[in-house]
């Protein structure tokens, strides 16, 4: 009724929310490493603009632009509204920013950070390319005399640390974000299917949102809900709403769900869905 297609939350209990149709969709790594792990070889920091909420805050507009550009090309990223940015400021008004600018004067990445005692805590780290990422790490490295360790968060699929000479440091995998499709028909209609050479059929099981339950026909012309007996069972993919929600945002491929008995599907139909679904895994760094 409110036009909401998906719901994302930070659960107090994964099993509780799974029962009602949510499922995990993002694995993140919380890392901490000592400054001794920084290579002593000087890198190219390029041009870095430093500011905070009290001084030169007009640069915050560039930070928002970089974040928006990254979010729009990344599976599952939150589009931050002005209200959300204001919320971040109220939560950590002492945060500072480092903005990476390329040789053409274009912002390419940023970090939002705080200094807690002798720890450099990365709250946000967004880079549109590897040059900006290296520049931001060089910024942190050249200020290492002010702290003894660095902490932050990255996506598991980024293999954080593998680019370091000594990648063995503390990393903790955290699974604390869940997603649920609230309106399957509208979600599917807006979904960026890659290849639809033939019609796909999807049977959705959703005990707590009966408007989602049923069989959907999907092709290049759109999505329509059909009567179940109009299609043979071996022609459709069957999933409950929790598994379907995490699958469609790229958490795992369909073979994983099939192996774990979270999807009923023939090999032929599985391959058809595999070709149609984008392969990028999701990222989500919002806090509730």
PDB file of N, CA and C in Angstrom, residues 120-184:
ATOM      1  N   UNK A 120      42.462   4.279  14.283  1.00  0.00           N
ATOM      2  CA  UNK A 120      41.889   4.979  13.134  1.00  0.00           C
ATOM      3  C   UNK A 120      40.733   4.121  12.647  1.00  0.00           C
ATOM      4  N   UNK A 121      39.502   4.595  12.858  1.00  0.00           N
ATOM      5  CA  UNK A 121      38.324   3.803  12.511  1.00  0.00           C
ATOM      6  C   UNK A 121      37.701   4.315  11.214  1.00  0.00           C
ATOM      7  N   UNK A 122      37.688   3.464  10.211  1.00  0.00           N
ATOM      8  CA  UNK A 122      37.097   3.807   8.917  1.00  0.00           C
ATOM      9  C   UNK A 122      35.598   3.523   8.988  1.00  0.00           C
ATOM     10  N   UNK A 123      34.787   4.563   8.884  1.00  0.00           N
ATOM     11  CA  UNK A 123      33.332   4.423   8.954  1.00  0.00           C
ATOM     12  C   UNK A 123      32.730   4.176   7.574  1.00  0.00           C
ATOM     13  N   UNK A 124      33.292   4.815   6.572  1.00  0.00           N
ATOM     14  CA  UNK A 124      32.888   4.655   5.173  1.00  0.00           C
ATOM     15  C   UNK A 124      34.145   4.663   4.328  1.00  0.00           C
ATOM     16  N   UNK A 125      34.202   3.804   3.336  1.00  0.00           N
ATOM     17  CA  UNK A 125      35.303   3.845   2.374  1.00  0.00           C
ATOM     18  C   UNK A 125      34.742   3.485   1.002  1.00  0.00           C
ATOM     19  N   UNK A 126      34.692   4.458   0.126  1.00  0.00           N
ATOM     20  CA  UNK A 126      34.138   4.279  -1.214  1.00  0.00           C
ATOM     21  C   UNK A 126      35.164   4.759  -2.232  1.00  0.00           C
ATOM     22  N   UNK A 127      35.474   3.911  -3.201  1.00  0.00           N
ATOM     23  CA  UNK A 127      36.401   4.283  -4.272  1.00  0.00           C
ATOM     24  C   UNK A 127      35.811   3.848  -5.604  1.00  0.00           C
ATOM     25  N   UNK A 128      35.820   4.742  -6.573  1.00  0.00           N
ATOM     26  CA  UNK A 128      35.281   4.434  -7.893  1.00  0.00           C
ATOM     27  C   UNK A 128      36.290   3.718  -8.772  1.00  0.00           C
ATOM     28  N   UNK A 129      37.562   3.721  -8.363  1.00  0.00           N
ATOM     29  CA  UNK A 129      38.602   3.019  -9.117  1.00  0.00           C
ATOM     30  C   UNK A 129      39.759   2.709  -8.187  1.00  0.00           C
ATOM     31  N   UNK A 130      40.683   1.885  -8.656  1.00  0.00           N
ATOM     32  CA  UNK A 130      41.782   1.432  -7.807  1.00  0.00           C
ATOM     33  C   UNK A 130      42.745   2.565  -7.476  1.00  0.00           C
ATOM     34  N   UNK A 131      42.880   3.554  -8.350  1.00  0.00           N
ATOM     35  CA  UNK A 131      43.765   4.688  -8.064  1.00  0.00           C
ATOM     36  C   UNK A 131      43.275   5.455  -6.846  1.00  0.00           C
ATOM     37  N   UNK A 132      41.968   5.671  -6.771  1.00  0.00           N
ATOM     38  CA  UNK A 132      41.404   6.365  -5.619  1.00  0.00           C
ATOM     39  C   UNK A 132      41.548   5.525  -4.359  1.00  0.00           C
ATOM     40  N   UNK A 133      41.366   4.219  -4.483  1.00  0.00           N
ATOM     41  CA  UNK A 133      41.515   3.337  -3.325  1.00  0.00           C
ATOM     42  C   UNK A 133      42.937   3.393  -2.778  1.00  0.00           C
ATOM     43  N   UNK A 134      43.925   3.326  -3.673  1.00  0.00           N
ATOM     44  CA  UNK A 134      45.326   3.396  -3.246  1.00  0.00           C
ATOM     45  C   UNK A 134      45.637   4.749  -2.617  1.00  0.00           C
ATOM     46  N   UNK A 135      45.090   5.814  -3.188  1.00  0.00           N
ATOM     47  CA  UNK A 135      45.339   7.150  -2.655  1.00  0.00           C
ATOM     48  C   UNK A 135      44.799   7.290  -1.240  1.00  0.00           C
ATOM     49  N   UNK A 136      43.631   6.726  -0.988  1.00  0.00           N
ATOM     50  CA  UNK A 136      43.036   6.822   0.346  1.00  0.00           C
ATOM     51  C   UNK A 136      43.820   6.010   1.364  1.00  0.00           C
ATOM     52  N   UNK A 137      44.312   4.833   0.950  1.00  0.00           N
ATOM     53  CA  UNK A 137      45.143   4.054   1.861  1.00  0.00           C
ATOM     54  C   UNK A 137      46.472   4.759   2.112  1.00  0.00           C
ATOM     55  N   UNK A 138      46.999   5.437   1.107  1.00  0.00           N
ATOM     56  CA  UNK A 138      48.242   6.190   1.306  1.00  0.00           C
ATOM     57  C   UNK A 138      48.016   7.343   2.274  1.00  0.00           C
ATOM     58  N   UNK A 139      46.848   7.969   2.199  1.00  0.00           N
ATOM     59  CA  UNK A 139      46.507   9.024   3.150  1.00  0.00           C
ATOM     60  C   UNK A 139      46.540   8.486   4.579  1.00  0.00           C
ATOM     61  N   UNK A 140      45.952   7.315   4.777  1.00  0.00           N
ATOM     62  CA  UNK A 140      45.963   6.712   6.113  1.00  0.00           C
ATOM     63  C   UNK A 140      47.393   6.374   6.528  1.00  0.00           C
ATOM     64  N   UNK A 141      48.175   5.829   5.600  1.00  0.00           N
ATOM     65  CA  UNK A 141      49.542   5.399   5.916  1.00  0.00           C
ATOM     66  C   UNK A 141      50.411   6.557   6.378  1.00  0.00           C
ATOM     67  N   UNK A 142      50.335   7.703   5.692  1.00  0.00           N
ATOM     68  CA  UNK A 142      51.230   8.819   6.022  1.00  0.00           C
ATOM     69  C   UNK A 142      50.866   9.461   7.358  1.00  0.00           C
ATOM     70  N   UNK A 143      49.700   9.136   7.898  1.00  0.00           N
ATOM     71  CA  UNK A 143      49.301   9.673   9.202  1.00  0.00           C
ATOM     72  C   UNK A 143      49.400   8.627  10.314  1.00  0.00           C
ATOM     73  N   UNK A 144      50.111   7.537  10.037  1.00  0.00           N
ATOM     74  CA  UNK A 144      50.136   6.411  10.969  1.00  0.00           C
ATOM     75  C   UNK A 144      50.817   6.721  12.293  1.00  0.00           C
ATOM     76  N   UNK A 145      51.574   7.816  12.383  1.00  0.00           N
ATOM     77  CA  UNK A 145      52.227   8.156  13.652  1.00  0.00           C
ATOM     78  C   UNK A 145      51.212   8.573  14.711  1.00  0.00           C
ATOM     79  N   UNK A 146      49.961   8.835  14.290  1.00  0.00           N
ATOM     80  CA  UNK A 146      48.927   9.288  15.219  1.00  0.00           C
ATOM     81  C   UNK A 146      48.097   8.155  15.809  1.00  0.00           C
ATOM     82  N   UNK A 147      48.343   6.920  15.353  1.00  0.00           N
ATOM     83  CA  UNK A 147      47.545   5.797  15.839  1.00  0.00           C
ATOM     84  C   UNK A 147      48.351   4.512  15.717  1.00  0.00           C
ATOM     85  N   UNK A 148      47.864   3.457  16.349  1.00  0.00           N
ATOM     86  CA  UNK A 148      48.582   2.178  16.326  1.00  0.00           C
ATOM     87  C   UNK A 148      47.863   1.099  15.534  1.00  0.00           C
ATOM     88  N   UNK A 149      46.566   1.292  15.260  1.00  0.00           N
ATOM     89  CA  UNK A 149      45.834   0.292  14.489  1.00  0.00           C
ATOM     90  C   UNK A 149      44.723   0.937  13.673  1.00  0.00           C
ATOM     91  N   UNK A 150      44.289   0.194  12.658  1.00  0.00           N
ATOM     92  CA  UNK A 150      43.233   0.653  11.752  1.00  0.00           C
ATOM     93  C   UNK A 150      42.111  -0.380  11.772  1.00  0.00           C
ATOM     94  N   UNK A 151      40.866   0.079  11.814  1.00  0.00           N
ATOM     95  CA  UNK A 151      39.727  -0.842  11.780  1.00  0.00           C
ATOM     96  C   UNK A 151      38.700  -0.346  10.772  1.00  0.00           C
ATOM     97  N   UNK A 152      37.908  -1.277  10.267  1.00  0.00           N
ATOM     98  CA  UNK A 152      36.877  -0.912   9.306  1.00  0.00           C
ATOM     99  C   UNK A 152      36.101  -2.127   8.849  1.00  0.00           C
ATOM    100  N   UNK A 153      35.337  -1.959   7.785  1.00  0.00           N
ATOM    101  CA  UNK A 153      34.465  -3.007   7.265  1.00  0.00           C
ATOM    102  C   UNK A 153      34.605  -3.098   5.756  1.00  0.00           C
ATOM    103  N   UNK A 154      34.584  -4.328   5.240  1.00  0.00           N
ATOM    104  CA  UNK A 154      34.631  -4.560   3.794  1.00  0.00           C
ATOM    105  C   UNK A 154      33.734  -5.742   3.461  1.00  0.00           C
ATOM    106  N   UNK A 155      33.414  -5.897   2.192  1.00  0.00           N
ATOM    107  CA  UNK A 155      32.629  -7.045   1.742  1.00  0.00           C
ATOM    108  C   UNK A 155      33.523  -8.272   1.645  1.00  0.00           C
ATOM    109  N   UNK A 156      32.996  -9.437   2.015  1.00  0.00           N
ATOM    110  CA  UNK A 156      33.769 -10.674   1.958  1.00  0.00           C
ATOM    111  C   UNK A 156      34.321 -10.910   0.562  1.00  0.00           C
ATOM    112  N   UNK A 157      33.503 -10.655  -0.472  1.00  0.00           N
ATOM    113  CA  UNK A 157      33.932 -10.950  -1.835  1.00  0.00           C
ATOM    114  C   UNK A 157      35.067 -10.054  -2.317  1.00  0.00           C
ATOM    115  N   UNK A 158      35.376  -8.991  -1.575  1.00  0.00           N
ATOM    116  CA  UNK A 158      36.491  -8.129  -1.956  1.00  0.00           C
ATOM    117  C   UNK A 158      37.844  -8.711  -1.546  1.00  0.00           C
ATOM    118  N   UNK A 159      37.823  -9.823  -0.798  1.00  0.00           N
ATOM    119  CA  UNK A 159      39.063 -10.476  -0.342  1.00  0.00           C
ATOM    120  C   UNK A 159      39.997  -9.457   0.300  1.00  0.00           C
ATOM    121  N   UNK A 160      39.448  -8.684   1.225  1.00  0.00           N
ATOM    122  CA  UNK A 160      40.224  -7.608   1.838  1.00  0.00           C
ATOM    123  C   UNK A 160      41.484  -8.151   2.502  1.00  0.00           C
ATOM    124  N   UNK A 161      42.584  -7.492   2.256  1.00  0.00           N
ATOM    125  CA  UNK A 161      43.873  -7.885   2.823  1.00  0.00           C
ATOM    126  C   UNK A 161      44.759  -8.613   1.845  1.00  0.00           C
ATOM    127  N   UNK A 162      44.167  -9.203   0.797  1.00  0.00           N
ATOM    128  CA  UNK A 162      44.981  -9.978  -0.143  1.00  0.00           C
ATOM    129  C   UNK A 162      45.973  -9.099  -0.890  1.00  0.00           C
ATOM    130  N   UNK A 163      45.704  -7.783  -0.952  1.00  0.00           N
ATOM    131  CA  UNK A 163      46.616  -6.881  -1.646  1.00  0.00           C
ATOM    132  C   UNK A 163      47.788  -6.441  -0.771  1.00  0.00           C
ATOM    133  N   UNK A 164      47.766  -6.831   0.506  1.00  0.00           N
ATOM    134  CA  UNK A 164      48.834  -6.448   1.422  1.00  0.00           C
ATOM    135  C   UNK A 164      49.972  -7.465   1.356  1.00  0.00           C
ATOM    136  N   UNK A 165      51.177  -6.998   1.676  1.00  0.00           N
ATOM    137  CA  UNK A 165      52.326  -7.913   1.718  1.00  0.00           C
ATOM    138  C   UNK A 165      52.132  -8.969   2.794  1.00  0.00           C
ATOM    139  N   UNK A 166      51.539  -8.568   3.923  1.00  0.00           N
ATOM    140  CA  UNK A 166      51.282  -9.493   5.033  1.00  0.00           C
ATOM    141  C   UNK A 166      49.782  -9.470   5.343  1.00  0.00           C
ATOM    142  N   UNK A 167      49.011 -10.345   4.716  1.00  0.00           N
ATOM    143  CA  UNK A 167      47.549 -10.297   4.861  1.00  0.00           C
ATOM    144  C   UNK A 167      46.998 -10.990   6.101  1.00  0.00           C
ATOM    145  N   UNK A 168      47.870 -11.548   6.940  1.00  0.00           N
ATOM    146  CA  UNK A 168      47.382 -12.274   8.113  1.00  0.00           C
ATOM    147  C   UNK A 168      47.175 -11.311   9.280  1.00  0.00           C
ATOM    148  N   UNK A 169      45.956 -10.816   9.395  1.00  0.00           N
ATOM    149  CA  UNK A 169      45.591  -9.987  10.536  1.00  0.00           C
ATOM    150  C   UNK A 169      44.139 -10.274  10.886  1.00  0.00           C
ATOM    151  N   UNK A 170      43.658  -9.669  11.938  1.00  0.00           N
ATOM    152  CA  UNK A 170      42.340 -10.014  12.470  1.00  0.00           C
ATOM    153  C   UNK A 170      41.225  -9.627  11.508  1.00  0.00           C
ATOM    154  N   UNK A 171      40.417 -10.630  11.134  1.00  0.00           N
ATOM    155  CA  UNK A 171      39.237 -10.404  10.296  1.00  0.00           C
ATOM    156  C   UNK A 171      38.098 -11.245  10.870  1.00  0.00           C
ATOM    157  N   UNK A 172      36.972 -10.632  11.047  1.00  0.00           N
ATOM    158  CA  UNK A 172      35.799 -11.331  11.579  1.00  0.00           C
ATOM    159  C   UNK A 172      34.656 -11.226  10.582  1.00  0.00           C
ATOM    160  N   UNK A 173      34.109 -12.360  10.175  1.00  0.00           N
ATOM    161  CA  UNK A 173      32.970 -12.356   9.262  1.00  0.00           C
ATOM    162  C   UNK A 173      31.688 -12.110  10.057  1.00  0.00           C
ATOM    163  N   UNK A 174      30.929 -11.135   9.615  1.00  0.00           N
ATOM    164  CA  UNK A 174      29.686 -10.758  10.294  1.00  0.00           C
ATOM    165  C   UNK A 174      28.528 -10.884   9.307  1.00  0.00           C
ATOM    166  N   UNK A 175      27.474 -11.566   9.730  1.00  0.00           N
ATOM    167  CA  UNK A 175      26.258 -11.729   8.918  1.00  0.00           C
ATOM    168  C   UNK A 175      25.093 -11.134   9.702  1.00  0.00           C
ATOM    169  N   UNK A 176      24.826  -9.862   9.493  1.00  0.00           N
ATOM    170  CA  UNK A 176      23.824  -9.180  10.312  1.00  0.00           C
ATOM    171  C   UNK A 176      22.891  -8.287   9.497  1.00  0.00           C
ATOM    172  N   UNK A 177      22.719  -8.624   8.210  1.00  0.00           N
ATOM    173  CA  UNK A 177      21.786  -7.876   7.377  1.00  0.00           C
ATOM    174  C   UNK A 177      20.859  -8.852   6.655  1.00  0.00           C
ATOM    175  N   UNK A 178      19.560  -8.585   6.732  1.00  0.00           N
ATOM    176  CA  UNK A 178      18.567  -9.469   6.128  1.00  0.00           C
ATOM    177  C   UNK A 178      17.662  -8.666   5.193  1.00  0.00           C
ATOM    178  N   UNK A 179      17.138  -9.364   4.208  1.00  0.00           N
ATOM    179  CA  UNK A 179      16.292  -8.711   3.211  1.00  0.00           C
ATOM    180  C   UNK A 179      15.031  -9.544   2.976  1.00  0.00           C
ATOM    181  N   UNK A 180      13.958  -8.849   2.599  1.00  0.00           N
ATOM    182  CA  UNK A 180      12.706  -9.529   2.251  1.00  0.00           C
ATOM    183  C   UNK A 180      12.029  -8.751   1.130  1.00  0.00           C
ATOM    184  N   UNK A 181      11.593  -9.462   0.110  1.00  0.00           N
ATOM    185  CA  UNK A 181      10.778  -8.823  -0.918  1.00  0.00           C
ATOM    186  C   UNK A 181       9.358  -8.694  -0.379  1.00  0.00           C
ATOM    187  N   UNK A 182       8.841  -7.483  -0.373  1.00  0.00           N
ATOM    188  CA  UNK A 182       7.497  -7.210   0.136  1.00  0.00           C
ATOM    189  C   UNK A 182       6.457  -7.344  -0.973  1.00  0.00           C
ATOM    190  N   UNK A 183       6.836  -6.931  -2.177  1.00  0.00           N
ATOM    191  CA  UNK A 183       5.921  -6.963  -3.324  1.00  0.00           C
ATOM    192  C   UNK A 183       6.634  -7.644  -4.491  1.00  0.00           C
ATOM    193  N   UNK A 184       6.411  -8.939  -4.651  1.00  0.00           N
ATOM    194  CA  UNK A 184       7.138  -9.722  -5.655  1.00  0.00           C
ATOM    195  C   UNK A 184       6.855  -9.241  -7.070  1.00  0.00           C
TER     196      UNK A 184
END
